[in-house]
Coordinates of C-alpha atoms in Angstrom, one line a residue:
M13 CA -31.4 129.7 143.0
S14 CA -31.8 133.2 144.2
N15 CA -32.5 136.4 142.1
K16 CA -28.5 137.8 144.0
D17 CA -26.9 134.9 142.0
A18 CA -28.8 135.2 138.6
V19 CA -26.8 137.7 136.3
P20 CA -28.6 141.1 136.4
D21 CA -31.4 141.7 133.8
V22 CA -29.4 145.8 133.4
A23 CA -26.4 143.7 132.4
T24 CA -27.9 141.5 130.0
A25 CA -29.5 144.0 128.1
A26 CA -26.4 145.9 127.8
V27 CA -24.1 143.3 127.1
L28 CA -26.0 141.3 124.4
V29 CA -27.7 144.0 122.1
R30 CA -29.5 142.3 119.5
S31 CA -28.1 142.9 116.3
E32 CA -29.8 144.0 113.1
G33 CA -28.9 142.4 109.5
V34 CA -26.0 143.3 108.1
P35 CA -26.7 144.5 104.3
G36 CA -25.7 141.2 101.5
D37 CA -23.4 143.3 100.1
A38 CA -21.1 144.2 102.8
Q39 CA -17.1 144.1 102.6
L40 CA -15.9 141.8 105.0
I41 CA -12.4 142.0 106.8
R42 CA -9.5 140.1 105.9
G43 CA -6.1 140.4 105.4
Y44 CA -3.0 138.9 103.2
D45 CA -2.3 135.2 104.3
F46 CA 1.2 135.2 103.8
E47 CA 0.6 131.0 103.6
N48 CA 0.6 132.2 100.2
G49 CA 4.1 133.5 99.6
V50 CA 5.0 137.1 99.1
D51 CA 2.9 138.9 96.2
Y52 CA 3.1 142.5 97.0
N53 CA 0.7 142.9 94.5
A54 CA -1.8 140.6 96.1
L55 CA -0.6 142.3 99.3
L56 CA -1.7 145.8 98.3
S57 CA -4.8 144.5 96.6
T58 CA -6.0 143.4 100.0
Y59 CA -5.7 147.0 101.7
I60 CA -9.3 148.2 100.3
N61 CA -10.6 145.0 103.0
T62 CA -8.2 145.5 105.8
G63 CA -9.5 148.4 107.3
F64 CA -8.0 151.9 109.2
Q65 CA -6.2 153.5 106.7
A66 CA -5.3 150.4 104.7
T67 CA -8.7 150.8 103.4
S68 CA -8.1 154.4 102.6
F69 CA -5.3 153.8 100.4
G70 CA -7.2 150.7 98.7
R71 CA -10.0 153.8 98.1
A72 CA -7.2 155.9 96.6
V73 CA -6.0 153.2 94.2
D74 CA -9.7 152.7 93.1
I75 CA -10.1 156.2 92.3
I76 CA -6.7 157.0 91.0
N77 CA -7.7 154.5 88.8
K78 CA -11.1 155.9 88.2
M79 CA -9.4 159.0 86.9
R80 CA -6.9 157.8 84.5
A81 CA -9.4 155.3 83.0
W82 CA -12.1 158.1 82.4
R83 CA -13.1 159.1 78.7
L84 CA -15.6 161.8 78.0
S85 CA -16.6 159.2 75.4
D86 CA -18.3 157.5 79.1
E87 CA -20.6 160.4 79.2
P88 CA -24.1 161.3 77.4
V89 CA -23.4 164.3 74.7
A90 CA -24.9 167.4 76.4
D91 CA -27.2 169.6 74.6
N92 CA -24.6 172.8 74.9
D93 CA -21.8 170.8 73.4
C94 CA -19.7 172.1 70.5
E95 CA -19.5 170.0 67.5
E96 CA -16.2 169.3 68.0
D97 CA -17.3 167.5 71.6
R98 CA -20.4 165.8 69.7
D99 CA -17.4 163.7 67.9
L100 CA -17.3 160.4 69.4
E101 CA -13.5 160.1 67.7
Y102 CA -12.3 163.1 70.0
R103 CA -14.8 162.2 72.9
K104 CA -12.5 158.9 73.3
G105 CA -9.3 161.2 73.4
V106 CA -10.4 163.4 76.0
K107 CA -9.0 162.5 79.3
C108 CA -9.0 163.7 82.6
K109 CA -6.7 166.5 83.7
I110 CA -5.0 165.6 86.5
F111 CA -3.0 168.1 89.1
L112 CA -0.6 166.8 91.0
G113 CA 0.8 168.6 94.3
Y114 CA 3.2 167.7 96.1
T115 CA 5.4 169.6 99.2
S116 CA 9.3 170.8 98.9
N117 CA 10.3 167.4 101.3
L118 CA 9.5 165.1 98.6
I119 CA 11.5 166.5 96.4
S120 CA 14.0 166.4 98.5
S121 CA 14.0 163.0 99.1
G122 CA 13.4 159.8 97.0
I123 CA 10.0 160.7 96.1
R124 CA 11.4 163.4 93.4
E125 CA 11.7 160.0 91.3
T126 CA 8.4 158.7 91.9
I127 CA 7.2 162.2 90.5
K128 CA 9.7 162.4 87.9
Y129 CA 8.4 159.4 86.2
L130 CA 4.8 160.3 86.4
V131 CA 6.3 163.6 84.3
K132 CA 8.5 161.9 81.9
N133 CA 5.8 159.8 81.3
S134 CA 3.1 162.5 80.8
M135 CA 0.8 160.7 83.4
V136 CA -0.1 163.6 85.1
D137 CA -1.3 167.1 83.2
V138 CA -0.6 170.4 85.8
L139 CA 1.9 170.1 88.6
V140 CA 1.7 172.8 91.6
S141 CA 4.7 173.0 94.6
T142 CA 6.7 175.7 96.7
A143 CA 9.8 177.5 96.1
G144 CA 11.7 174.3 97.8
G145 CA 9.5 172.2 95.6
V146 CA 11.2 173.5 92.6
E147 CA 14.7 174.6 93.5
E148 CA 15.5 171.2 95.3
D149 CA 15.0 169.3 91.4
F150 CA 18.0 171.8 90.1
I151 CA 20.0 171.5 93.3
K152 CA 20.1 167.4 93.3
C153 CA 21.3 167.5 89.5
L154 CA 24.2 169.7 90.8
A155 CA 25.2 167.9 94.0
P156 CA 23.8 165.5 96.2
T157 CA 21.7 165.2 99.4
Y158 CA 22.2 162.7 101.2
L159 CA 20.9 160.5 104.2
G160 CA 21.6 161.4 107.7
D161 CA 19.3 161.1 110.9
F162 CA 16.6 163.2 112.7
T163 CA 18.6 163.5 116.4
L164 CA 21.5 165.2 114.8
E165 CA 22.0 168.4 116.7
G166 CA 20.9 171.8 115.1
R167 CA 24.1 173.9 116.3
A168 CA 26.8 171.1 115.6
L169 CA 25.2 171.2 111.7
R170 CA 25.3 174.5 111.4
S171 CA 29.0 174.8 112.8
K172 CA 30.0 172.6 109.8
G173 CA 27.3 174.4 107.1
L174 CA 25.1 171.4 106.5
N175 CA 21.1 172.1 106.4
R176 CA 18.8 169.3 107.8
I177 CA 15.6 168.5 106.1
G178 CA 14.4 165.8 108.5
N179 CA 16.9 163.1 108.5
L180 CA 17.9 164.1 105.0
I181 CA 21.2 166.5 105.0
V182 CA 22.0 169.2 102.2
P183 CA 25.5 170.7 102.3
K184 CA 25.4 174.1 102.5
D185 CA 27.9 174.1 99.4
N186 CA 25.1 172.8 97.6
Y187 CA 23.1 176.1 97.1
C188 CA 26.8 177.5 96.2
K189 CA 26.4 176.1 93.5
F190 CA 22.9 176.7 92.1
E191 CA 23.7 180.5 92.9
D192 CA 26.8 179.7 90.4
W193 CA 23.8 177.8 87.6
I194 CA 20.7 180.6 88.3
V195 CA 22.3 183.5 88.1
P196 CA 23.9 183.8 84.4
I197 CA 20.2 182.3 83.7
L198 CA 18.4 185.0 85.4
D199 CA 20.9 187.4 83.9
Q200 CA 19.6 186.3 80.7
M201 CA 16.3 186.7 81.4
L202 CA 16.6 189.9 82.8
K203 CA 18.0 191.0 79.1
E204 CA 15.2 189.2 77.3
Q205 CA 12.8 191.4 79.4
K206 CA 14.4 194.8 78.4
E207 CA 15.3 193.9 74.7
D208 CA 12.5 191.5 73.5
G209 CA 9.6 192.3 76.3
T210 CA 9.5 189.0 77.8
V211 CA 6.8 188.8 80.4
W212 CA 8.2 186.0 82.8
T213 CA 6.2 184.3 85.6
P214 CA 6.6 181.5 87.9
S215 CA 5.8 178.6 85.5
K216 CA 7.3 180.6 82.6
V217 CA 10.6 180.9 85.2
I218 CA 10.4 177.0 85.7
H219 CA 9.8 175.7 82.4
R220 CA 13.3 178.4 81.3
L221 CA 15.1 176.8 84.2
G222 CA 13.8 173.2 83.2
K223 CA 15.3 173.3 79.7
E224 CA 18.6 175.1 81.1
I225 CA 19.0 172.1 83.4
N226 CA 18.8 169.9 80.6
H227 CA 19.3 166.7 82.8
P228 CA 17.3 163.3 82.9
D229 CA 17.3 163.4 86.7
S230 CA 15.1 166.4 86.9
V231 CA 11.4 166.6 87.0
Y232 CA 11.4 170.0 85.6
Y233 CA 13.2 168.5 82.4
W234 CA 11.1 166.5 81.5
A235 CA 8.0 169.0 82.5
Y236 CA 9.9 171.3 80.1
K237 CA 9.7 168.2 77.4
N238 CA 6.7 167.3 77.8
N239 CA 4.8 170.6 78.2
I240 CA 3.6 170.0 81.2
P241 CA 3.1 173.0 82.9
V242 CA 4.4 174.0 87.2
Y243 CA 2.5 176.7 89.4
C244 CA 4.5 178.1 92.0
P245 CA 2.3 181.3 93.6
A246 CA 5.5 181.5 96.6
I247 CA 8.2 181.0 94.3
T248 CA 9.5 183.5 96.5
D249 CA 10.3 181.4 99.7
G250 CA 13.0 179.6 99.2
S251 CA 16.6 179.2 98.0
L252 CA 15.1 181.0 94.7
G253 CA 13.8 183.7 96.5
D254 CA 17.3 184.4 97.7
M255 CA 18.5 184.3 94.3
L256 CA 16.0 186.8 93.2
Y257 CA 16.7 188.9 95.7
F258 CA 20.1 188.8 95.7
H259 CA 20.4 189.7 92.0
S260 CA 18.0 192.4 92.4
Y261 CA 20.6 194.2 93.8
R262 CA 23.5 193.1 91.4
S263 CA 21.1 193.9 88.4
P264 CA 17.7 195.6 89.3
G265 CA 14.7 195.3 87.3
L266 CA 13.6 191.3 86.4
V267 CA 10.1 191.4 87.0
I268 CA 8.0 188.1 87.7
D269 CA 4.0 188.4 87.0
V270 CA 2.1 186.3 89.3
V271 CA -1.4 187.4 88.1
Q272 CA -0.7 185.7 84.2
D273 CA -0.2 182.4 86.5
I274 CA -3.3 182.5 88.6
R275 CA -5.1 183.0 85.4
A276 CA -3.9 180.0 83.7
M277 CA -3.6 177.8 86.1
N278 CA -7.6 178.7 87.1
T279 CA -7.6 178.3 83.4
E280 CA -6.4 174.8 83.4
A281 CA -9.5 174.0 85.6
V282 CA -12.0 176.3 84.3
R283 CA -11.3 173.7 80.8
A284 CA -10.8 170.6 82.1
K285 CA -14.1 168.2 81.1
K286 CA -12.7 166.2 84.2
S287 CA -10.8 167.3 86.9
G288 CA -8.8 164.2 89.2
V289 CA -6.3 165.8 91.9
I290 CA -3.4 164.2 93.9
I291 CA -2.4 166.3 96.6
L292 CA 0.7 164.9 98.4
G293 CA 0.7 167.2 101.6
G294 CA -0.7 170.6 102.9
G295 CA -0.2 174.1 102.9
L296 CA -0.1 176.3 99.6
V297 CA -0.1 173.2 96.8
K298 CA -3.3 171.9 98.4
H299 CA -5.3 174.8 98.6
H300 CA -3.9 176.3 95.4
I301 CA -4.7 173.4 93.3
C302 CA -8.5 173.2 95.3
N303 CA -9.3 176.8 94.7
A304 CA -8.8 176.4 90.9
N305 CA -10.8 173.8 91.2
L306 CA -13.2 176.0 92.6
M307 CA -13.9 178.0 89.5
R308 CA -15.3 174.9 87.9
N309 CA -17.7 173.8 90.9
G310 CA -15.2 171.5 92.0
A311 CA -12.8 168.7 91.3
D312 CA -14.3 165.2 90.7
Y313 CA -11.7 162.9 92.1
A314 CA -10.1 163.4 94.7
V315 CA -7.2 161.8 97.1
F316 CA -5.7 163.8 99.6
V317 CA -2.2 162.0 101.5
N318 CA -0.7 163.7 104.8
T319 CA -0.1 163.4 108.2
A320 CA -2.0 166.6 109.6
Q321 CA -5.2 166.5 111.7
E322 CA -8.3 169.0 111.2
F323 CA -8.9 169.9 115.2
D324 CA -6.5 173.4 114.4
G325 CA -8.8 174.1 111.3
S326 CA -5.7 174.0 109.0
D327 CA -6.2 174.0 105.6
A328 CA -3.5 170.7 105.4
G329 CA -5.5 168.9 108.0
A330 CA -9.0 169.5 106.0
R331 CA -10.9 166.1 105.1
P332 CA -11.8 166.1 101.5
D333 CA -15.7 167.2 102.9
E334 CA -14.3 170.6 104.2
A335 CA -13.7 171.4 100.3
V336 CA -17.0 169.7 99.2
S337 CA -18.5 173.2 101.4
W338 CA -16.6 175.2 99.7
G339 CA -17.2 174.1 96.3
K340 CA -13.4 173.0 95.7
I341 CA -14.6 169.6 95.1
K342 CA -17.8 168.2 93.9
A343 CA -20.3 166.8 96.1
D344 CA -20.9 163.8 94.4
A345 CA -17.4 163.2 94.0
E346 CA -15.0 160.5 95.0
S347 CA -12.7 161.8 97.4
V348 CA -10.5 159.9 100.4
K349 CA -8.1 161.3 102.9
V350 CA -5.3 158.7 103.5
Y351 CA -3.5 159.6 106.6
A352 CA -0.1 159.0 106.5
E353 CA 3.4 159.4 105.5
A354 CA 3.7 160.5 101.7
S355 CA 7.0 158.5 101.1
L356 CA 5.7 155.3 102.6
V357 CA 2.6 155.7 100.2
F358 CA 3.3 157.3 97.5
P359 CA 5.5 154.5 95.8
L360 CA 3.1 152.5 96.4
L361 CA 0.0 154.4 95.6
V362 CA 2.0 154.7 91.8
A363 CA 2.6 151.0 91.9
Q364 CA -0.9 150.2 91.5
T365 CA -1.9 153.0 89.6
F366 CA 0.2 154.8 86.9
A367 CA 2.9 151.7 87.1
K368 CA 0.7 148.8 86.4
T369 CA -1.5 150.2 83.6
N370 CA 1.5 152.2 81.9

């Protein structure tokens, strides 16, 4: 055979490259076998070895379960531990403090019920959301949100007094009902400020509103009942802000102090023996939780769930490793970002973690 009929050496060398040995503990890629029937627990358990975002989901399950399982008694007693911290029974009762953050659209959606489950059962310790993530919970106690479509025309909806949140529809009347409900409460809060010297903060306002709504469907009713703090540094950025704006004309003088809350929020992190963060979405809630954990040199566990990419330099898009550079997540922390839309993923995460071991 002439040389022109032989495979060129350069092609052989390029394609048939010899592999180095694979480590013996390397995980094999293998998905769920539906020949075994439909078993959702078994299906989700295979995600860790499926690859791509399924593997990220599997890692998130592992990290959340580690957050939940950790106890101070797992750690050796430190030389600088106080007398109480040295007591074994006390150490067995000290858990990882879990911060849960979520954007307002998730409360507008059915994820509200998943969050309510966690709060009702005291499975998380600190909540952080936006103004919309607070007000929409109360509004849904007063009137329902409906399923619509992403393609509904804005002009037509506006003429009918209907607001669109993605493929959800909220009638304008819902916000009128919200105003009717909240204005008397704001009046009473102003009265208590003037007569009793009450200093209102966003978290105290939310605590009070959770008490006043007195509704078992409400996330913040259960936060009030279980004394779980809710921080909302941008409390004026939504319908709550609209109500405060109008109230400032009708009955001027109500003051909401954000400085007390930033001290309280940062103290939550500083005093945590172990800190875990679960953040759904990005923006304010993601940064507020991570920045509080900077005060303790970083969180010990972190799970991010969002669809944002990092190429634009946004905080929402940043991977956990960027937070490590700032000291917001510890260098040796267990962390993962799941690139996925939270309404798809979060109920499954809860099913494999909090709900499974409740």
